[in-house]
Amino acid sequence: MTGRDAPDAVSFYYEKSLLHLPHEVTVVKITQHFPKFRFSMCVSPLHSMFNDTTQLIEWIELNWLLGVERFMFYINSISQNVSSVLEYYKHKEIVQLINWKIPKYLEDDVHYYGQLAALNDCLYRNKGKSIYLSSTDLDEFIIPQKPEHFTWSDMMDDLPLYSVYLVRSSFFSCSKQQLCKHGMTIDSHNVRDNIILRRHVRSKYIGKTSEVIVMGVHYAWEIQNGGEYTFKPEVALLHHYRRLSTFYTLQEPNKFDGLDQF
């Protein structure tokens, strides 16, 4: 495109899809030179008529307290109740909603409702708008561990300069059975398992939008430069509020670090 104006839209196709043209994708042009936000988050496609409003509100509100200023939700299929909650936050200019429907003839060819495509769409929409970008599931939170750190900014201000900051995963089991299915995630899951998974195993990360080229689910697949930094568990952990799978406990012991103290 050297010497030419950037297009307004592009179309992608493969041989079998010639009868279904055009697949028009709008080109998002970066016009903002000074990012408006420090931290933004991408949410993988909500699907199967997602209906857990309690979990959704809890996730948005806690991440807002931690310093996230903008959330991008990719919508495949949600209930009316969830739609109403998201519209409320959209009105507050905290949430942006992206319609994310997968064509029927492509459903068998893409993984998990086009999760990776959604994450990378989110990345490139946020270049020039947000300094850092992250993505977690709705039962996961990146939590500072030091008593003096209340927000993501607190825990990152003294770190060395890298492109990506990786957070290792820990699991919290449900201790209040009556709240496990109907209560708030954090309130009911307050017993941490003594295993912290190694880097790149169910980990999540906070990356610089200017340096990340390709986002993955558990780590950045491609970085322009600057490298990857892994948080020490005593500084930051990914709190995953679900039971730890026996798949991890049955692995070779030297693959994981067992930490008994919270």
PDB file of C-alpha atoms in Angstrom:
ATOM      1  CA  MET A   1       0.000   0.000   0.000  1.00  0.00           C
ATOM      2  CA  THR A   2       3.033   2.286  -0.191  1.00  0.00           C
ATOM      3  CA  GLY A   3       2.114   5.595  -1.805  1.00  0.00           C
ATOM      4  CA  ARG A   4      -1.620   4.874  -1.688  1.00  0.00           C
ATOM      5  CA  ASP A   5      -4.421   5.719   0.695  1.00  0.00           C
ATOM      6  CA  ALA A   6      -5.367   2.983   3.148  1.00  0.00           C
ATOM      7  CA  PRO A   7      -8.508   1.077   2.066  1.00  0.00           C
ATOM      8  CA  ASP A   8     -11.798   1.404   3.931  1.00  0.00           C
ATOM      9  CA  ALA A   9     -12.373  -2.364   3.846  1.00  0.00           C
ATOM     10  CA  VAL A  10     -10.759  -5.599   2.671  1.00  0.00           C
ATOM     11  CA  SER A  11     -12.135  -9.012   1.730  1.00  0.00           C
ATOM     12  CA  PHE A  12     -10.653 -12.421   2.561  1.00  0.00           C
ATOM     13  CA  TYR A  13     -11.619 -15.650   0.884  1.00  0.00           C
ATOM     14  CA  TYR A  14     -10.425 -19.129   0.098  1.00  0.00           C
ATOM     15  CA  GLU A  15     -11.285 -21.317  -2.859  1.00  0.00           C
ATOM     16  CA  LYS A  16     -14.340 -23.010  -1.327  1.00  0.00           C
ATOM     17  CA  SER A  17     -15.879 -19.690  -0.327  1.00  0.00           C
ATOM     18  CA  LEU A  18     -15.927 -18.034  -3.750  1.00  0.00           C
ATOM     19  CA  LEU A  19     -19.704 -18.356  -3.894  1.00  0.00           C
ATOM     20  CA  HIS A  20     -20.074 -16.488  -0.622  1.00  0.00           C
ATOM     21  CA  LEU A  21     -18.182 -13.285  -1.454  1.00  0.00           C
ATOM     22  CA  PRO A  22     -17.748 -10.663  -0.266  1.00  0.00           C
ATOM     23  CA  HIS A  23     -16.374 -11.117   3.271  1.00  0.00           C
ATOM     24  CA  GLU A  24     -15.938  -7.451   3.915  1.00  0.00           C
ATOM     25  CA  VAL A  25     -13.825  -6.449   6.908  1.00  0.00           C
ATOM     26  CA  THR A  26     -13.713  -2.786   7.868  1.00  0.00           C
ATOM     27  CA  VAL A  27     -10.201  -1.363   8.184  1.00  0.00           C
ATOM     28  CA  VAL A  28      -9.649   0.256  11.581  1.00  0.00           C
ATOM     29  CA  LYS A  29      -7.383   3.260  11.106  1.00  0.00           C
ATOM     30  CA  ILE A  30      -5.153   4.389  13.960  1.00  0.00           C
ATOM     31  CA  THR A  31      -5.583   8.138  14.254  1.00  0.00           C
ATOM     32  CA  GLN A  32      -4.845   8.750  17.932  1.00  0.00           C
ATOM     33  CA  HIS A  33      -1.206   9.548  18.689  1.00  0.00           C
ATOM     34  CA  PHE A  34      -1.534   9.636  22.470  1.00  0.00           C
ATOM     35  CA  PRO A  35      -3.348   6.634  24.007  1.00  0.00           C
ATOM     36  CA  LYS A  36      -6.458   7.524  25.969  1.00  0.00           C
ATOM     37  CA  PHE A  37      -6.267   4.498  28.280  1.00  0.00           C
ATOM     38  CA  ARG A  38      -3.488   2.809  30.214  1.00  0.00           C
ATOM     39  CA  PHE A  39      -5.186  -0.588  30.614  1.00  0.00           C
ATOM     40  CA  SER A  40      -7.861  -2.176  28.433  1.00  0.00           C
ATOM     41  CA  MET A  41      -9.204  -5.721  28.291  1.00  0.00           C
ATOM     42  CA  CYS A  42     -10.477  -8.017  25.544  1.00  0.00           C
ATOM     43  CA  VAL A  43     -13.177 -10.570  26.278  1.00  0.00           C
ATOM     44  CA  SER A  44     -13.338 -13.747  24.181  1.00  0.00           C
ATOM     45  CA  PRO A  45     -16.655 -14.308  22.361  1.00  0.00           C
ATOM     46  CA  LEU A  46     -19.617 -14.762  24.701  1.00  0.00           C
ATOM     47  CA  HIS A  47     -21.614 -17.669  23.300  1.00  0.00           C
ATOM     48  CA  SER A  48     -24.338 -20.292  23.922  1.00  0.00           C
ATOM     49  CA  MET A  49     -26.775 -17.656  25.227  1.00  0.00           C
ATOM     50  CA  PHE A  50     -24.447 -16.692  28.073  1.00  0.00           C
ATOM     51  CA  ASN A  51     -26.640 -15.694  31.025  1.00  0.00           C
ATOM     52  CA  ASP A  52     -24.537 -15.269  34.188  1.00  0.00           C
ATOM     53  CA  THR A  53     -25.109 -11.612  35.056  1.00  0.00           C
ATOM     54  CA  THR A  54     -23.629 -11.963  38.559  1.00  0.00           C
ATOM     55  CA  GLN A  55     -20.318 -13.238  37.228  1.00  0.00           C
ATOM     56  CA  LEU A  56     -20.273 -10.599  34.490  1.00  0.00           C
ATOM     57  CA  ILE A  57     -20.883  -7.657  36.849  1.00  0.00           C
ATOM     58  CA  GLU A  58     -18.360  -8.975  39.370  1.00  0.00           C
ATOM     59  CA  TRP A  59     -15.708  -9.345  36.652  1.00  0.00           C
ATOM     60  CA  ILE A  60     -16.206  -5.845  35.239  1.00  0.00           C
ATOM     61  CA  GLU A  61     -16.377  -4.109  38.613  1.00  0.00           C
ATOM     62  CA  LEU A  62     -13.303  -5.780  40.129  1.00  0.00           C
ATOM     63  CA  ASN A  63     -11.188  -5.180  37.039  1.00  0.00           C
ATOM     64  CA  TRP A  64     -12.369  -1.555  37.050  1.00  0.00           C
ATOM     65  CA  LEU A  65     -11.150  -1.243  40.647  1.00  0.00           C
ATOM     66  CA  LEU A  66      -7.819  -2.774  39.588  1.00  0.00           C
ATOM     67  CA  GLY A  67      -7.380  -0.032  37.012  1.00  0.00           C
ATOM     68  CA  VAL A  68      -8.854  -1.328  33.749  1.00  0.00           C
ATOM     69  CA  GLU A  69     -10.519   1.569  31.962  1.00  0.00           C
ATOM     70  CA  ARG A  70     -11.987  -0.057  28.857  1.00  0.00           C
ATOM     71  CA  PHE A  71     -13.518  -3.477  28.061  1.00  0.00           C
ATOM     72  CA  MET A  72     -14.190  -4.884  24.604  1.00  0.00           C
ATOM     73  CA  PHE A  73     -16.774  -7.677  24.494  1.00  0.00           C
ATOM     74  CA  TYR A  74     -17.240  -9.913  21.467  1.00  0.00           C
ATOM     75  CA  ILE A  75     -20.861 -11.052  21.257  1.00  0.00           C
ATOM     76  CA  ASN A  76     -21.846 -14.319  19.623  1.00  0.00           C
ATOM     77  CA  SER A  77     -24.912 -15.308  21.658  1.00  0.00           C
ATOM     78  CA  ILE A  78     -26.119 -13.844  24.979  1.00  0.00           C
ATOM     79  CA  SER A  79     -29.343 -13.606  26.975  1.00  0.00           C
ATOM     80  CA  GLN A  80     -31.460 -10.472  27.207  1.00  0.00           C
ATOM     81  CA  ASN A  81     -30.392  -9.995  30.851  1.00  0.00           C
ATOM     82  CA  VAL A  82     -26.714 -10.026  29.910  1.00  0.00           C
ATOM     83  CA  SER A  83     -27.431  -7.691  27.004  1.00  0.00           C
ATOM     84  CA  SER A  84     -29.074  -5.217  29.409  1.00  0.00           C
ATOM     85  CA  VAL A  85     -26.056  -5.306  31.747  1.00  0.00           C
ATOM     86  CA  LEU A  86     -23.633  -4.693  28.887  1.00  0.00           C
ATOM     87  CA  GLU A  87     -25.755  -1.842  27.530  1.00  0.00           C
ATOM     88  CA  TYR A  88     -25.637  -0.218  30.971  1.00  0.00           C
ATOM     89  CA  TYR A  89     -21.824  -0.270  30.969  1.00  0.00           C
ATOM     90  CA  LYS A  90     -21.751   0.808  27.329  1.00  0.00           C
ATOM     91  CA  HIS A  91     -23.803   3.867  28.308  1.00  0.00           C
ATOM     92  CA  LYS A  92     -21.168   4.608  30.964  1.00  0.00           C
ATOM     93  CA  GLU A  93     -18.531   4.421  28.175  1.00  0.00           C
ATOM     94  CA  ILE A  94     -16.695   1.591  29.913  1.00  0.00           C
ATOM     95  CA  VAL A  95     -17.666  -1.165  27.484  1.00  0.00           C
ATOM     96  CA  GLN A  96     -17.508  -1.501  23.721  1.00  0.00           C
ATOM     97  CA  LEU A  97     -19.562  -4.260  22.078  1.00  0.00           C
ATOM     98  CA  ILE A  98     -18.518  -6.077  18.898  1.00  0.00           C
ATOM     99  CA  ASN A  99     -21.012  -8.269  17.074  1.00  0.00           C
ATOM    100  CA  TRP A 100     -19.198 -11.569  16.420  1.00  0.00           C
ATOM    101  CA  LYS A 101     -21.202 -14.051  14.364  1.00  0.00           C
ATOM    102  CA  ILE A 102     -19.448 -16.971  12.670  1.00  0.00           C
ATOM    103  CA  PRO A 103     -20.903 -17.988   9.270  1.00  0.00           C
ATOM    104  CA  LYS A 104     -22.448 -21.455   9.423  1.00  0.00           C
ATOM    105  CA  TYR A 105     -20.145 -22.863   6.755  1.00  0.00           C
ATOM    106  CA  LEU A 106     -17.090 -21.782   8.785  1.00  0.00           C
ATOM    107  CA  GLU A 107     -18.155 -23.043  12.221  1.00  0.00           C
ATOM    108  CA  ASP A 108     -16.246 -26.328  11.866  1.00  0.00           C
ATOM    109  CA  ASP A 109     -13.086 -24.580  10.643  1.00  0.00           C
ATOM    110  CA  VAL A 110     -12.528 -22.072  13.453  1.00  0.00           C
ATOM    111  CA  HIS A 111     -11.641 -22.765  17.082  1.00  0.00           C
ATOM    112  CA  TYR A 112     -13.956 -21.756  19.921  1.00  0.00           C
ATOM    113  CA  TYR A 113     -16.108 -19.215  18.115  1.00  0.00           C
ATOM    114  CA  GLY A 114     -13.113 -17.536  16.501  1.00  0.00           C
ATOM    115  CA  GLN A 115     -11.433 -16.741  19.824  1.00  0.00           C
ATOM    116  CA  LEU A 116      -7.981 -16.008  18.410  1.00  0.00           C
ATOM    117  CA  ALA A 117      -9.386 -13.869  15.620  1.00  0.00           C
ATOM    118  CA  ALA A 118     -11.395 -11.884  18.182  1.00  0.00           C
ATOM    119  CA  LEU A 119      -8.373 -11.334  20.447  1.00  0.00           C
ATOM    120  CA  ASN A 120      -6.251 -10.063  17.572  1.00  0.00           C
ATOM    121  CA  ASP A 121      -9.064  -7.901  16.246  1.00  0.00           C
ATOM    122  CA  CYS A 122      -9.173  -6.406  19.744  1.00  0.00           C
ATOM    123  CA  LEU A 123      -5.405  -5.888  19.734  1.00  0.00           C
ATOM    124  CA  TYR A 124      -5.382  -3.907  16.511  1.00  0.00           C
ATOM    125  CA  ARG A 125      -8.456  -1.878  17.452  1.00  0.00           C
ATOM    126  CA  ASN A 126      -6.603  -0.795  20.595  1.00  0.00           C
ATOM    127  CA  LYS A 127      -3.269   0.151  19.044  1.00  0.00           C
ATOM    128  CA  GLY A 128      -2.878   3.875  19.570  1.00  0.00           C
ATOM    129  CA  LYS A 129      -5.811   3.913  22.025  1.00  0.00           C
ATOM    130  CA  SER A 130      -4.526   1.909  24.998  1.00  0.00           C
ATOM    131  CA  ILE A 131      -0.971   1.459  26.259  1.00  0.00           C
ATOM    132  CA  TYR A 132      -1.560  -2.031  27.680  1.00  0.00           C
ATOM    133  CA  LEU A 133      -3.966  -4.792  26.751  1.00  0.00           C
ATOM    134  CA  SER A 134      -4.958  -7.969  28.558  1.00  0.00           C
ATOM    135  CA  SER A 135      -7.515 -10.757  28.318  1.00  0.00           C
ATOM    136  CA  THR A 136      -8.835 -13.197  30.911  1.00  0.00           C
ATOM    137  CA  ASP A 137     -11.843 -15.474  31.201  1.00  0.00           C
ATOM    138  CA  LEU A 138     -14.739 -14.277  33.344  1.00  0.00           C
ATOM    139  CA  ASP A 139     -13.648 -16.573  36.202  1.00  0.00           C
ATOM    140  CA  GLU A 140     -10.090 -15.194  36.206  1.00  0.00           C
ATOM    141  CA  PHE A 141      -8.516 -12.058  37.686  1.00  0.00           C
ATOM    142  CA  ILE A 142      -4.954 -10.725  37.603  1.00  0.00           C
ATOM    143  CA  ILE A 143      -4.423  -9.818  41.262  1.00  0.00           C
ATOM    144  CA  PRO A 144      -1.519  -7.865  42.832  1.00  0.00           C
ATOM    145  CA  GLN A 145      -0.106  -9.803  45.801  1.00  0.00           C
ATOM    146  CA  LYS A 146       1.848  -7.184  47.732  1.00  0.00           C
ATOM    147  CA  PRO A 147      -0.124  -5.393  50.494  1.00  0.00           C
ATOM    148  CA  GLU A 148       0.945  -1.994  49.177  1.00  0.00           C
ATOM    149  CA  HIS A 149      -0.262  -2.757  45.635  1.00  0.00           C
ATOM    150  CA  PHE A 150      -3.946  -2.000  45.121  1.00  0.00           C
ATOM    151  CA  THR A 151      -4.013  -1.675  41.321  1.00  0.00           C
ATOM    152  CA  TRP A 152      -2.222  -2.929  38.214  1.00  0.00           C
ATOM    153  CA  SER A 153      -0.422   0.404  38.016  1.00  0.00           C
ATOM    154  CA  ASP A 154       0.919  -0.086  41.543  1.00  0.00           C
ATOM    155  CA  MET A 155       2.362  -3.520  40.735  1.00  0.00           C
ATOM    156  CA  MET A 156       3.842  -2.487  37.379  1.00  0.00           C
ATOM    157  CA  ASP A 157       5.394   0.879  38.146  1.00  0.00           C
ATOM    158  CA  ASP A 158       8.636  -0.599  39.504  1.00  0.00           C
ATOM    159  CA  LEU A 159       9.085  -3.345  36.895  1.00  0.00           C
ATOM    160  CA  PRO A 160      11.801  -3.421  34.227  1.00  0.00           C
ATOM    161  CA  LEU A 161      10.794  -2.434  30.696  1.00  0.00           C
ATOM    162  CA  TYR A 162       9.418  -5.350  28.676  1.00  0.00           C
ATOM    163  CA  SER A 163       6.798  -5.781  25.966  1.00  0.00           C
ATOM    164  CA  VAL A 164       4.754  -8.452  27.738  1.00  0.00           C
ATOM    165  CA  TYR A 165       4.225  -9.171  31.443  1.00  0.00           C
ATOM    166  CA  LEU A 166       3.188 -12.782  32.041  1.00  0.00           C
ATOM    167  CA  VAL A 167       1.130 -13.811  35.086  1.00  0.00           C
ATOM    168  CA  ARG A 168       1.197 -17.427  36.275  1.00  0.00           C
ATOM    169  CA  SER A 169      -2.041 -19.211  37.112  1.00  0.00           C
ATOM    170  CA  SER A 170      -3.346 -20.390  40.479  1.00  0.00           C
ATOM    171  CA  PHE A 171      -6.676 -22.057  41.294  1.00  0.00           C
ATOM    172  CA  PHE A 172      -9.248 -21.271  43.972  1.00  0.00           C
ATOM    173  CA  SER A 173     -11.728 -23.939  45.044  1.00  0.00           C
ATOM    174  CA  CYS A 174     -15.230 -23.405  46.379  1.00  0.00           C
ATOM    175  CA  SER A 175     -15.477 -23.553  50.186  1.00  0.00           C
ATOM    176  CA  LYS A 176     -19.115 -22.445  50.558  1.00  0.00           C
ATOM    177  CA  GLN A 177     -21.140 -25.075  48.766  1.00  0.00           C
ATOM    178  CA  GLN A 178     -24.394 -23.140  49.022  1.00  0.00           C
ATOM    179  CA  LEU A 179     -22.819 -20.276  47.033  1.00  0.00           C
ATOM    180  CA  CYS A 180     -20.844 -22.293  44.489  1.00  0.00           C
ATOM    181  CA  LYS A 181     -23.412 -22.101  41.739  1.00  0.00           C
ATOM    182  CA  HIS A 182     -25.459 -19.049  42.631  1.00  0.00           C
ATOM    183  CA  GLY A 183     -23.180 -16.661  44.519  1.00  0.00           C
ATOM    184  CA  MET A 184     -20.330 -14.370  43.632  1.00  0.00           C
ATOM    185  CA  THR A 185     -17.231 -16.196  42.425  1.00  0.00           C
ATOM    186  CA  ILE A 186     -14.754 -14.533  44.768  1.00  0.00           C
ATOM    187  CA  ASP A 187     -16.970 -14.889  47.822  1.00  0.00           C
ATOM    188  CA  SER A 188     -17.492 -18.635  47.370  1.00  0.00           C
ATOM    189  CA  HIS A 189     -14.053 -19.665  46.044  1.00  0.00           C
ATOM    190  CA  ASN A 190     -11.594 -18.620  48.747  1.00  0.00           C
ATOM    191  CA  VAL A 191      -9.303 -21.630  49.237  1.00  0.00           C
ATOM    192  CA  ARG A 192      -6.253 -21.606  46.989  1.00  0.00           C
ATOM    193  CA  ASP A 193      -4.674 -24.846  45.801  1.00  0.00           C
ATOM    194  CA  ASN A 194      -0.963 -25.150  46.554  1.00  0.00           C
ATOM    195  CA  ILE A 195       0.072 -25.439  42.902  1.00  0.00           C
ATOM    196  CA  ILE A 196       1.038 -22.489  40.756  1.00  0.00           C
ATOM    197  CA  LEU A 197       1.338 -23.485  37.117  1.00  0.00           C
ATOM    198  CA  ARG A 198       4.499 -22.764  35.183  1.00  0.00           C
ATOM    199  CA  ARG A 199       4.696 -19.982  32.607  1.00  0.00           C
ATOM    200  CA  HIS A 200       2.665 -20.473  29.418  1.00  0.00           C
ATOM    201  CA  VAL A 201       0.423 -23.092  31.115  1.00  0.00           C
ATOM    202  CA  ARG A 202      -3.004 -21.434  31.449  1.00  0.00           C
ATOM    203  CA  SER A 203      -1.170 -18.177  32.171  1.00  0.00           C
ATOM    204  CA  LYS A 204      -2.445 -14.743  31.107  1.00  0.00           C
ATOM    205  CA  TYR A 205      -0.578 -11.537  30.399  1.00  0.00           C
ATOM    206  CA  ILE A 206      -0.567  -7.771  30.096  1.00  0.00           C
ATOM    207  CA  GLY A 207       1.039  -6.630  26.844  1.00  0.00           C
ATOM    208  CA  LYS A 208       2.004  -3.336  25.243  1.00  0.00           C
ATOM    209  CA  THR A 209      -0.207  -2.758  22.223  1.00  0.00           C
ATOM    210  CA  SER A 210       2.687  -1.077  20.425  1.00  0.00           C
ATOM    211  CA  GLU A 211       4.898  -4.169  20.767  1.00  0.00           C
ATOM    212  CA  VAL A 212       2.585  -7.183  20.501  1.00  0.00           C
ATOM    213  CA  ILE A 213       2.075  -8.399  16.929  1.00  0.00           C
ATOM    214  CA  VAL A 214       0.032 -11.561  17.507  1.00  0.00           C
ATOM    215  CA  MET A 215      -2.000 -12.298  20.650  1.00  0.00           C
ATOM    216  CA  GLY A 216      -2.451 -15.832  21.933  1.00  0.00           C
ATOM    217  CA  VAL A 217      -4.768 -16.984  24.685  1.00  0.00           C
ATOM    218  CA  HIS A 218      -2.123 -17.803  27.314  1.00  0.00           C
ATOM    219  CA  TYR A 219       0.879 -15.825  26.017  1.00  0.00           C
ATOM    220  CA  ALA A 220       1.735 -13.475  23.166  1.00  0.00           C
ATOM    221  CA  TRP A 221       2.593 -15.460  20.070  1.00  0.00           C
ATOM    222  CA  GLU A 222       4.695 -12.753  18.442  1.00  0.00           C
ATOM    223  CA  ILE A 223       6.352  -9.661  19.897  1.00  0.00           C
ATOM    224  CA  GLN A 224       8.072  -6.903  17.959  1.00  0.00           C
ATOM    225  CA  ASN A 225      10.869  -6.477  20.510  1.00  0.00           C
ATOM    226  CA  GLY A 226      11.394  -6.030  24.222  1.00  0.00           C
ATOM    227  CA  GLY A 227      10.789  -9.612  25.339  1.00  0.00           C
ATOM    228  CA  GLU A 228       8.591 -11.232  27.974  1.00  0.00           C
ATOM    229  CA  TYR A 229       8.766 -10.754  31.738  1.00  0.00           C
ATOM    230  CA  THR A 230       7.206 -13.255  34.158  1.00  0.00           C
ATOM    231  CA  PHE A 231       5.797 -11.867  37.397  1.00  0.00           C
ATOM    232  CA  LYS A 232       7.063 -13.493  40.563  1.00  0.00           C
ATOM    233  CA  PRO A 233       4.119 -15.174  42.344  1.00  0.00           C
ATOM    234  CA  GLU A 234       4.613 -12.949  45.389  1.00  0.00           C
ATOM    235  CA  VAL A 235       4.043  -9.887  43.168  1.00  0.00           C
ATOM    236  CA  ALA A 236       1.140 -10.957  40.923  1.00  0.00           C
ATOM    237  CA  LEU A 237      -0.957 -14.072  40.340  1.00  0.00           C
ATOM    238  CA  LEU A 238      -3.768 -15.064  38.058  1.00  0.00           C
ATOM    239  CA  HIS A 239      -6.606 -16.084  40.373  1.00  0.00           C
ATOM    240  CA  HIS A 240      -8.601 -18.739  38.546  1.00  0.00           C
ATOM    241  CA  TYR A 241     -11.824 -19.410  40.416  1.00  0.00           C
ATOM    242  CA  ARG A 242     -12.483 -23.046  39.581  1.00  0.00           C
ATOM    243  CA  ARG A 243     -11.367 -26.462  40.787  1.00  0.00           C
ATOM    244  CA  LEU A 244      -7.832 -27.440  39.770  1.00  0.00           C
ATOM    245  CA  SER A 245      -7.933 -30.228  37.189  1.00  0.00           C
ATOM    246  CA  THR A 246      -6.281 -33.524  38.157  1.00  0.00           C
ATOM    247  CA  PHE A 247      -4.461 -33.260  34.831  1.00  0.00           C
ATOM    248  CA  TYR A 248      -2.055 -30.817  36.484  1.00  0.00           C
ATOM    249  CA  THR A 249      -1.699 -32.619  39.820  1.00  0.00           C
ATOM    250  CA  LEU A 250      -0.767 -35.855  38.057  1.00  0.00           C
ATOM    251  CA  GLN A 251       2.040 -34.287  36.035  1.00  0.00           C
ATOM    252  CA  GLU A 252       5.697 -34.790  36.901  1.00  0.00           C
ATOM    253  CA  PRO A 253       6.331 -32.847  40.153  1.00  0.00           C
ATOM    254  CA  ASN A 254       9.292 -30.908  38.787  1.00  0.00           C
ATOM    255  CA  LYS A 255       7.120 -29.269  36.142  1.00  0.00           C
ATOM    256  CA  PHE A 256       5.254 -27.151  38.683  1.00  0.00           C
ATOM    257  CA  ASP A 257       6.040 -25.044  41.737  1.00  0.00           C
ATOM    258  CA  GLY A 258       4.090 -25.951  44.872  1.00  0.00           C
ATOM    259  CA  LEU A 259       3.546 -22.933  47.087  1.00  0.00           C
ATOM    260  CA  ASP A 260       1.784 -23.553  50.376  1.00  0.00           C
ATOM    261  CA  GLN A 261       1.369 -19.970  51.447  1.00  0.00           C
ATOM    262  CA  PHE A 262      -1.048 -17.497  49.953  1.00  0.00           C
TER     263      PHE A 262
END
